[in-house]
PDB file of C-alpha atoms in Angstrom:
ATOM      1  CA  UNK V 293     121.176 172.827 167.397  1.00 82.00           C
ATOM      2  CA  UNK V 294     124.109 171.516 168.995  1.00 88.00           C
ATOM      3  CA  UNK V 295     126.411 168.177 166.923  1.00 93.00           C
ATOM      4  CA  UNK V 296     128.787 166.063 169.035  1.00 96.00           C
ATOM      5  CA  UNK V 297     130.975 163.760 167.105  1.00 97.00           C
ATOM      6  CA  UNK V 298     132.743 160.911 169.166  1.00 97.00           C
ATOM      7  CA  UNK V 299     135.855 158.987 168.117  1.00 97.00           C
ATOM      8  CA  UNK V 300     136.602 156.105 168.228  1.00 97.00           C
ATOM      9  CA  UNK V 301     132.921 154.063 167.871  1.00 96.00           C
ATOM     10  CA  UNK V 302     135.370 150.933 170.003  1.00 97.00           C
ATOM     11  CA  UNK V 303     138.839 150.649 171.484  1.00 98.00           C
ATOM     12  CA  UNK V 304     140.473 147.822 172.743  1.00 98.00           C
ATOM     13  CA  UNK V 305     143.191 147.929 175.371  1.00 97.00           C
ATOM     14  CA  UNK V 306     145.331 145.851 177.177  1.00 98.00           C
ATOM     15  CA  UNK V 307     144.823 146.185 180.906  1.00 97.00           C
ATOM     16  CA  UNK V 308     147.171 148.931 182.177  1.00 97.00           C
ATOM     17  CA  UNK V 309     147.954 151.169 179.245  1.00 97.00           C
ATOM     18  CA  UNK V 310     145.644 154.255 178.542  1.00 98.00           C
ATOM     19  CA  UNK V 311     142.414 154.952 176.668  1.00 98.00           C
ATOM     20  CA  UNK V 312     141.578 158.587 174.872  1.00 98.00           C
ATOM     21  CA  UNK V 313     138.459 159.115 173.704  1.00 98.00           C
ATOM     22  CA  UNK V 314     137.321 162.220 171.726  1.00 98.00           C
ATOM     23  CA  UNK V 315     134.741 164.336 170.945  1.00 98.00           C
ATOM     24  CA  UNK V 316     134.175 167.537 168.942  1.00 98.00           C
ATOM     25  CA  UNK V 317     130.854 170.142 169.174  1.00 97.00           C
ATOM     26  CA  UNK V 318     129.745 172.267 167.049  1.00 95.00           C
ATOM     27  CA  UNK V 319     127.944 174.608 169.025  1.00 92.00           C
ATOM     28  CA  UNK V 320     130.140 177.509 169.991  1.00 92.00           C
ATOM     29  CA  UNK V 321     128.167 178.729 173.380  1.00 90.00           C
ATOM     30  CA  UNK V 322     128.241 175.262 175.190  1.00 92.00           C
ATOM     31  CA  UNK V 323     129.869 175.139 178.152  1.00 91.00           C
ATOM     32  CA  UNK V 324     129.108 172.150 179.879  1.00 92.00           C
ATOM     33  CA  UNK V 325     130.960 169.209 178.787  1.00 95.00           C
ATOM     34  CA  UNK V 326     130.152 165.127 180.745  1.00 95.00           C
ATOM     35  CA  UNK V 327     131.155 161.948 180.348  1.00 97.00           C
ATOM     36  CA  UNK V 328     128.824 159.314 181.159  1.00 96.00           C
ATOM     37  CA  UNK V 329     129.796 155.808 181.859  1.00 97.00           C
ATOM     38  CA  UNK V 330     127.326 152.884 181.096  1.00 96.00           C
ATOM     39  CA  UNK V 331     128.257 149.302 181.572  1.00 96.00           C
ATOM     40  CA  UNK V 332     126.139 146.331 179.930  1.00 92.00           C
ATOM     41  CA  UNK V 333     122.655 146.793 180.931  1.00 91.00           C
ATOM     42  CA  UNK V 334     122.549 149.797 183.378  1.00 94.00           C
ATOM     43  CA  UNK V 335     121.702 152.774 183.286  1.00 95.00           C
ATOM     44  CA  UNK V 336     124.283 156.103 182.182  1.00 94.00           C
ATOM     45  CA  UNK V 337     126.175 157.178 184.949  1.00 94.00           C
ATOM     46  CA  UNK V 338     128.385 160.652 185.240  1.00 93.00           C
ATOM     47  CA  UNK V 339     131.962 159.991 185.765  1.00 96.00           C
ATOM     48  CA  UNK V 340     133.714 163.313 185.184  1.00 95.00           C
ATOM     49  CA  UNK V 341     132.511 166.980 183.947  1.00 94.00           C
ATOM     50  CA  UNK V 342     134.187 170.316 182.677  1.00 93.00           C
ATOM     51  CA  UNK V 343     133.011 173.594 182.537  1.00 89.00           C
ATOM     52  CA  UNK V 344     134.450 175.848 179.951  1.00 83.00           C
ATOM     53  CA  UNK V 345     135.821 178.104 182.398  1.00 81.00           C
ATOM     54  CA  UNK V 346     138.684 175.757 182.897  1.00 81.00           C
ATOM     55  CA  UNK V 347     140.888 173.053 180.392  1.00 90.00           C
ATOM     56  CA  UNK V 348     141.297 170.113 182.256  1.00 94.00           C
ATOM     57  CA  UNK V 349     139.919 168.659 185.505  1.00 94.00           C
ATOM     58  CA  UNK V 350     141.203 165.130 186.583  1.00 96.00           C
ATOM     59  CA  UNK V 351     139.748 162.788 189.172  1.00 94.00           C
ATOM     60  CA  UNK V 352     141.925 159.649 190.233  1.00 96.00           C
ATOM     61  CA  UNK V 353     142.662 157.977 186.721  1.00 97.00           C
ATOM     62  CA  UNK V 354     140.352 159.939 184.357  1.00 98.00           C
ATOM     63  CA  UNK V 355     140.822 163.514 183.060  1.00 97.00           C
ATOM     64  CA  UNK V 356     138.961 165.496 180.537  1.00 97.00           C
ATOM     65  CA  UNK V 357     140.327 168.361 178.452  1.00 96.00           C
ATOM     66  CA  UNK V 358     139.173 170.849 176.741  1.00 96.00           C
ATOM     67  CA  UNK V 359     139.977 173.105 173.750  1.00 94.00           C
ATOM     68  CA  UNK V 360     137.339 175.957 173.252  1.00 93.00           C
ATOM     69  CA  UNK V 361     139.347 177.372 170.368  1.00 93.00           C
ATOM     70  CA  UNK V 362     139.276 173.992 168.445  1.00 94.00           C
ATOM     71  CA  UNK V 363     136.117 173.039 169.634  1.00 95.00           C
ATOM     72  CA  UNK V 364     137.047 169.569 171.452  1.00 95.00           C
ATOM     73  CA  UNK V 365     137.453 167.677 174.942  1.00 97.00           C
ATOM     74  CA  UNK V 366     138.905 164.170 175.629  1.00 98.00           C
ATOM     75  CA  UNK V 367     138.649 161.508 177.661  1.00 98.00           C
ATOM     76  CA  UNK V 368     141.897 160.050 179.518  1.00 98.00           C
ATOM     77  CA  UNK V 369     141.747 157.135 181.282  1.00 98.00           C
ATOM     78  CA  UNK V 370     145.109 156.162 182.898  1.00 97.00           C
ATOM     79  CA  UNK V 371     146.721 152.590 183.982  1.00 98.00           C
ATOM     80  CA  UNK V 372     143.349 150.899 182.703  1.00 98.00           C
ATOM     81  CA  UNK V 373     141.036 147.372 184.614  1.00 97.00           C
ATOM     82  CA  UNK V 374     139.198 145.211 183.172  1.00 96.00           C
ATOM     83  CA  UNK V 375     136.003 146.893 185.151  1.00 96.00           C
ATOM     84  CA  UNK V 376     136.994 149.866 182.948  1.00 98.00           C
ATOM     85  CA  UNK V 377     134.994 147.953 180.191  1.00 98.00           C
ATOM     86  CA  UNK V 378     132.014 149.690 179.105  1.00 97.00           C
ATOM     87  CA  UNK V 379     130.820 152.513 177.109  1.00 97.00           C
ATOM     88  CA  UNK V 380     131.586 155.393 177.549  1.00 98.00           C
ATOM     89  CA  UNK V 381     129.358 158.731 176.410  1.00 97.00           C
ATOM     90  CA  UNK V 382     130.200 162.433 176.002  1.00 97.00           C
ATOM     91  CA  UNK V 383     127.979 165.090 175.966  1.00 95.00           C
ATOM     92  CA  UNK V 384     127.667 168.762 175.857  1.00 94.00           C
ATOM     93  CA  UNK V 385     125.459 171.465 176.766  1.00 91.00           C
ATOM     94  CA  UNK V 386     124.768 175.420 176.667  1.00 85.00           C
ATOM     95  CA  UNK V 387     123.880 175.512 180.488  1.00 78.00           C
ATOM     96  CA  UNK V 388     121.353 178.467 180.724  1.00 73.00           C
ATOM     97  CA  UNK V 389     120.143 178.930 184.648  1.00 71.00           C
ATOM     98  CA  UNK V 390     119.793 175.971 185.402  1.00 68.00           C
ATOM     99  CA  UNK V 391     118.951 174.048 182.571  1.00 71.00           C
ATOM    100  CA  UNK V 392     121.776 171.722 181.342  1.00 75.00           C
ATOM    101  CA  UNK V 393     120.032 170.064 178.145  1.00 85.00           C
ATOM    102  CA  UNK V 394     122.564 167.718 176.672  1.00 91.00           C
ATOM    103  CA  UNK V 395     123.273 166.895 173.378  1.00 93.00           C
ATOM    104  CA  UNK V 396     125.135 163.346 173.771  1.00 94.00           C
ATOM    105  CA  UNK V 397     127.434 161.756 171.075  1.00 96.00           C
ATOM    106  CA  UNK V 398     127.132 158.110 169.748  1.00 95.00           C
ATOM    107  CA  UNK V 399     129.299 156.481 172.419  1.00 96.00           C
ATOM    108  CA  UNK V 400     132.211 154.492 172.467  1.00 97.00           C
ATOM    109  CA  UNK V 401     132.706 150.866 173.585  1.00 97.00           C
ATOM    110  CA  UNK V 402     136.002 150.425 175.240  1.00 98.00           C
ATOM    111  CA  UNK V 403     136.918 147.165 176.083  1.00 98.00           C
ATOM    112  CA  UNK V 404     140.240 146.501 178.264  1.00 97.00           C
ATOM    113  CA  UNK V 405     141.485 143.359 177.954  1.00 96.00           C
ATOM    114  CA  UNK V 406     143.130 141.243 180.822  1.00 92.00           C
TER     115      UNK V 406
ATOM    116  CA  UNK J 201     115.201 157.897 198.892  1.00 59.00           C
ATOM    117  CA  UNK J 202     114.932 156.131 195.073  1.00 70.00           C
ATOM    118  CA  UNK J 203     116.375 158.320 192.960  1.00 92.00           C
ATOM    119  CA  UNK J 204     114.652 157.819 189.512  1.00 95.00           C
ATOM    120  CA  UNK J 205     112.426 155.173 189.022  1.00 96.00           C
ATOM    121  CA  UNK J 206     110.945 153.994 185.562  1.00 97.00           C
ATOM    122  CA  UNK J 207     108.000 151.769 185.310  1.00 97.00           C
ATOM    123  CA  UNK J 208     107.661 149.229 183.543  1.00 97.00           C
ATOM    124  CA  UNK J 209     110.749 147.577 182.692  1.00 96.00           C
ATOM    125  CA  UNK J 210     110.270 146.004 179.982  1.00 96.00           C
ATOM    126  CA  UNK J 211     107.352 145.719 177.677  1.00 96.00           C
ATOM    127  CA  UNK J 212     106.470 144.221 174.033  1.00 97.00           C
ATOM    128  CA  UNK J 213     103.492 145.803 172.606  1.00 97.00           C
ATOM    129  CA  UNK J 214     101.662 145.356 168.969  1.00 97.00           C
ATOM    130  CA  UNK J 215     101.717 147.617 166.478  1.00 98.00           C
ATOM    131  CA  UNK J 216      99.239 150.234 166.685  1.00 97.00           C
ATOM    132  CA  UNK J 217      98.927 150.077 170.373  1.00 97.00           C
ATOM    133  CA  UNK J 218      99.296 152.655 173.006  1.00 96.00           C
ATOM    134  CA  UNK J 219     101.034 152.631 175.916  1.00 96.00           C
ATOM    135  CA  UNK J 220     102.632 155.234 178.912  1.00 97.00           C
ATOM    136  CA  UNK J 221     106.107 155.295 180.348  1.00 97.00           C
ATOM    137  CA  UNK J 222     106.032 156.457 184.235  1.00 97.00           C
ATOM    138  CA  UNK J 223     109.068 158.089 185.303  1.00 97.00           C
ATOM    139  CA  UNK J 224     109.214 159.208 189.077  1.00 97.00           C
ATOM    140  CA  UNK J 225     111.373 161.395 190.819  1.00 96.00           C
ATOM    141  CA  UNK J 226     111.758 161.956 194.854  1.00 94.00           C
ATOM    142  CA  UNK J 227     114.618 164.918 194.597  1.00 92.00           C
ATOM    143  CA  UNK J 228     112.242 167.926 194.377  1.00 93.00           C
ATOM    144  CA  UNK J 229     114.056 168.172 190.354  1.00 93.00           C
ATOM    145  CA  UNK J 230     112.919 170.746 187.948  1.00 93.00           C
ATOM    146  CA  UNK J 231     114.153 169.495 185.056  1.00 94.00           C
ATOM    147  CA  UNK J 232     113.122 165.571 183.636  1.00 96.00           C
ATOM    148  CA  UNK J 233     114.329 164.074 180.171  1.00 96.00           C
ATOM    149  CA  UNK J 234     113.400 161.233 178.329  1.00 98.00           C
ATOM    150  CA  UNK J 235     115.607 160.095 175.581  1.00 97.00           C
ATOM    151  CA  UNK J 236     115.980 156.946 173.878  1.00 97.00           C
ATOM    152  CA  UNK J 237     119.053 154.789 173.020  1.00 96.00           C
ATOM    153  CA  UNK J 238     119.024 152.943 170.097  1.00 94.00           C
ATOM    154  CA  UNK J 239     122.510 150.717 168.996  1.00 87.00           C
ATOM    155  CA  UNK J 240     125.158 153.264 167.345  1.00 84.00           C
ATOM    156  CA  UNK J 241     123.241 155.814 167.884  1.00 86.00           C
ATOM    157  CA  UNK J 242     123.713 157.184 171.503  1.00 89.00           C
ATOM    158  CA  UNK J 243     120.793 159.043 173.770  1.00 94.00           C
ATOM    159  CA  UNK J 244     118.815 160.941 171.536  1.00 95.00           C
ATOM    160  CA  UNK J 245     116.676 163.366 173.211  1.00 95.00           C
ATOM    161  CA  UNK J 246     112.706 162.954 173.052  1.00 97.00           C
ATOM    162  CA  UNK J 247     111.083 165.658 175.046  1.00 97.00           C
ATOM    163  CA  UNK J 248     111.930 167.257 178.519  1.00 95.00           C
ATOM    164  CA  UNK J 249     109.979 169.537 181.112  1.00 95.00           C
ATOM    165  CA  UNK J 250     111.606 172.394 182.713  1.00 92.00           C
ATOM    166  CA  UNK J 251     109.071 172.527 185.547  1.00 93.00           C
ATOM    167  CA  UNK J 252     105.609 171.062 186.823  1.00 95.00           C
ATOM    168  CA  UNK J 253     103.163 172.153 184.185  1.00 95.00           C
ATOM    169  CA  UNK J 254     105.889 171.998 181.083  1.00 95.00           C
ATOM    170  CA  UNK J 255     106.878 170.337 178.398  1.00 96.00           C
ATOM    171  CA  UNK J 256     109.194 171.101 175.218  1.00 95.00           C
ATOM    172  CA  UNK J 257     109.991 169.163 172.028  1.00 95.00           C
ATOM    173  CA  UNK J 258     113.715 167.118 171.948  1.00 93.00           C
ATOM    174  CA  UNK J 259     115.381 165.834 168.424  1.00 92.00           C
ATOM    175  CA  UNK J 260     113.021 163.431 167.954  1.00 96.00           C
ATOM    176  CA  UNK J 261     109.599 164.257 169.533  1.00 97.00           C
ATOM    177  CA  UNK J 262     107.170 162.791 167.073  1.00 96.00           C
ATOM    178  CA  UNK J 263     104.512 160.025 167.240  1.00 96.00           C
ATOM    179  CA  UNK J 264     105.454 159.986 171.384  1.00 98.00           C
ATOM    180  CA  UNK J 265     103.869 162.974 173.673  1.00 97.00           C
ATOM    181  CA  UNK J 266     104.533 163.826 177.297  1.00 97.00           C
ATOM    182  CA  UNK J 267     102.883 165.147 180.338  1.00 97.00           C
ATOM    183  CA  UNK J 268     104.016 166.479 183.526  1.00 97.00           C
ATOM    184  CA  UNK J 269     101.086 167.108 185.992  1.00 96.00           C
ATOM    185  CA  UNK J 270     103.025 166.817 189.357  1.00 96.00           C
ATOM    186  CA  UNK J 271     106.561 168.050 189.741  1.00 96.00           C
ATOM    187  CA  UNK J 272     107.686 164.512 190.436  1.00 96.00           C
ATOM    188  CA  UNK J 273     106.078 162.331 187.694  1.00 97.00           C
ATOM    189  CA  UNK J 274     107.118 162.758 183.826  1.00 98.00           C
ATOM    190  CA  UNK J 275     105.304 160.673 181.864  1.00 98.00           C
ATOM    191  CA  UNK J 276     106.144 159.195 178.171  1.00 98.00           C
ATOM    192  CA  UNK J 277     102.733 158.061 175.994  1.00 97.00           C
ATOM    193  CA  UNK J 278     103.274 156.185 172.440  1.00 96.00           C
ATOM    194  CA  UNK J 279      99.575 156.789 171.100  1.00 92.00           C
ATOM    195  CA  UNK J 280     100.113 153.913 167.833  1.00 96.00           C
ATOM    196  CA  UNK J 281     103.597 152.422 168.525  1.00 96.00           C
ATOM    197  CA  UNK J 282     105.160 151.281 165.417  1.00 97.00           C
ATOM    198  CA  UNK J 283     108.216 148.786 164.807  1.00 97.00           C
ATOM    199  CA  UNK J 284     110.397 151.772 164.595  1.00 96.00           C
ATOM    200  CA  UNK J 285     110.089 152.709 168.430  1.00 97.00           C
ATOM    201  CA  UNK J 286     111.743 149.663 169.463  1.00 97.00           C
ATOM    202  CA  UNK J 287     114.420 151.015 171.942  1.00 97.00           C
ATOM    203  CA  UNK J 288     115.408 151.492 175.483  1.00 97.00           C
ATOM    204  CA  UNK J 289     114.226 154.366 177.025  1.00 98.00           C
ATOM    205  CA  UNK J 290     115.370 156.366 179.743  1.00 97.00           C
ATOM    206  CA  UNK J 291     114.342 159.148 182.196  1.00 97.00           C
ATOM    207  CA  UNK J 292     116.380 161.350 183.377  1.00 96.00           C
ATOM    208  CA  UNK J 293     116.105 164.433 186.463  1.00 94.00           C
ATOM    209  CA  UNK J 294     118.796 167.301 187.035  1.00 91.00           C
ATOM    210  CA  UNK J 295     119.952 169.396 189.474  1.00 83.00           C
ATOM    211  CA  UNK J 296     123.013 171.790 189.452  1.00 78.00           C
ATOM    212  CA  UNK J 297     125.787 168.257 189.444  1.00 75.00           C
ATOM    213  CA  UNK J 298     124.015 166.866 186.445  1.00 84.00           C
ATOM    214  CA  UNK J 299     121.575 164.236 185.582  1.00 91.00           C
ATOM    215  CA  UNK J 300     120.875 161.357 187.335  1.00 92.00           C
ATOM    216  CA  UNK J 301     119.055 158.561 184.855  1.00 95.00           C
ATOM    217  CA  UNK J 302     116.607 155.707 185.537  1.00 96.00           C
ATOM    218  CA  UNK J 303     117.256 152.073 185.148  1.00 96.00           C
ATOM    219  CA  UNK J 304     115.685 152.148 181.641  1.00 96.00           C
ATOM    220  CA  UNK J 305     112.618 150.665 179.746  1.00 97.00           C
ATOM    221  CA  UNK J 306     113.244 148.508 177.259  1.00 97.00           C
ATOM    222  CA  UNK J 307     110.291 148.527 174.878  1.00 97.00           C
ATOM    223  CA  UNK J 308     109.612 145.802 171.757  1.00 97.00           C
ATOM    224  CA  UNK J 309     107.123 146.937 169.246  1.00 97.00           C
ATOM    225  CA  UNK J 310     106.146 143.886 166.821  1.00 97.00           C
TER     226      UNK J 310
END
């Protein structure tokens, strides 16, 4: 089945600079790659996605990228607030139909400091 | 409309005892998920349903079962909960944007 490594486990930043957060698969037919957001006590929520069909997609101040050939996609999050602080998941998934099954890695805590 | 909606909250149960985990949907979803989230160790996926009826085994399907009877209810059963299911759960629908979780139950097994 399909392995996603995330890097790092935390980051700290200082309110405005950037956070990059990264994740490898393993699993050479995904081709559905989230990012899920979850602050302290909520519930996962989907801030950005990427298809495989394209390398980056960006949305305000977050992008993702991806590299099929190397088998990773990043997180970018630009000019960075304090209700940036959370943790952040990635995930991927071999869509089939309809079905988007996710394999999620272990999540990083990002913290951005005021 | 709700969204997802997990019942109970929270609950602490005794070893050995059983219990079910309601998760309702009102978005006419195929596909439910429950995983569970444990510290360090992200979602890890339980069991899912691919349509009213269905039901399929996730990384780590044992000592929990499922049932989905009506397209809109996936439920979550722990038969003999032991210390080692201590963990917040959450449900979890999809349609062609993605998933959209529940608020989470977080369950105490002493």
């Amino acid at each position: 089945g399909e392995n996603v490594e995330q890097h790092p486990s935390t980051l700290s930043v200082q309110e405005g600079d950037s956070a990059v957060i990264k994740c490898t698969y393993s699993d050479s037919a995904s081709n559905y790659f989230p990012w899920y957001k979850q602050e302290l006590g909520k519930r996962p929520q989907l801030i950005i996605d990427i298809r495989s069909n394209v390398g980056e997609k960006k949305d305000q101040r977050i992008a993702v990228t991806l590299n099929k050939t190397a088998k990773h996609f990043s997180l970018h999050i630009t000019e960075t607030q304090p209700e940036d602080s959370a943790v952040y998941f990635c995930a991927a998934s071999q869509v089939r139909g309809s079905n988007y099954k996710l394999t999620f890695g272990k999540g990083t805590l990002l913290t951005v400091n005021p | 409309n709700a969204g997802v909606t997990q019942t109970p909250k929270f609950r602490v149960l005794k070893t050995g005892q059983s219990m079910t985990l309601l998760c309702a949907q009102d978005m006419n979803h195929e596909y439910m998920y429950w995983y569970r989230q444990d510290p360090g160790m992200g979602l890890r996926l339980i069991h899912y349903s691919v349509g009213e009826g269905t039901t399929a085994k996730g990384e780590v399907p044992d000592g929990y079962n499922v049932s989905r009877l009506k397209k809109q209810n996936f439920l979550l059963g722990l038969e003999s909960a032991a210390p080692s299911q201590t963990s917040v759960y959450f449900c979890a629908s999809q349609d062609n944007y993605g998933y959209t979780f529940g608020s989470g139950t977080r369950l105490t097994v002493v």
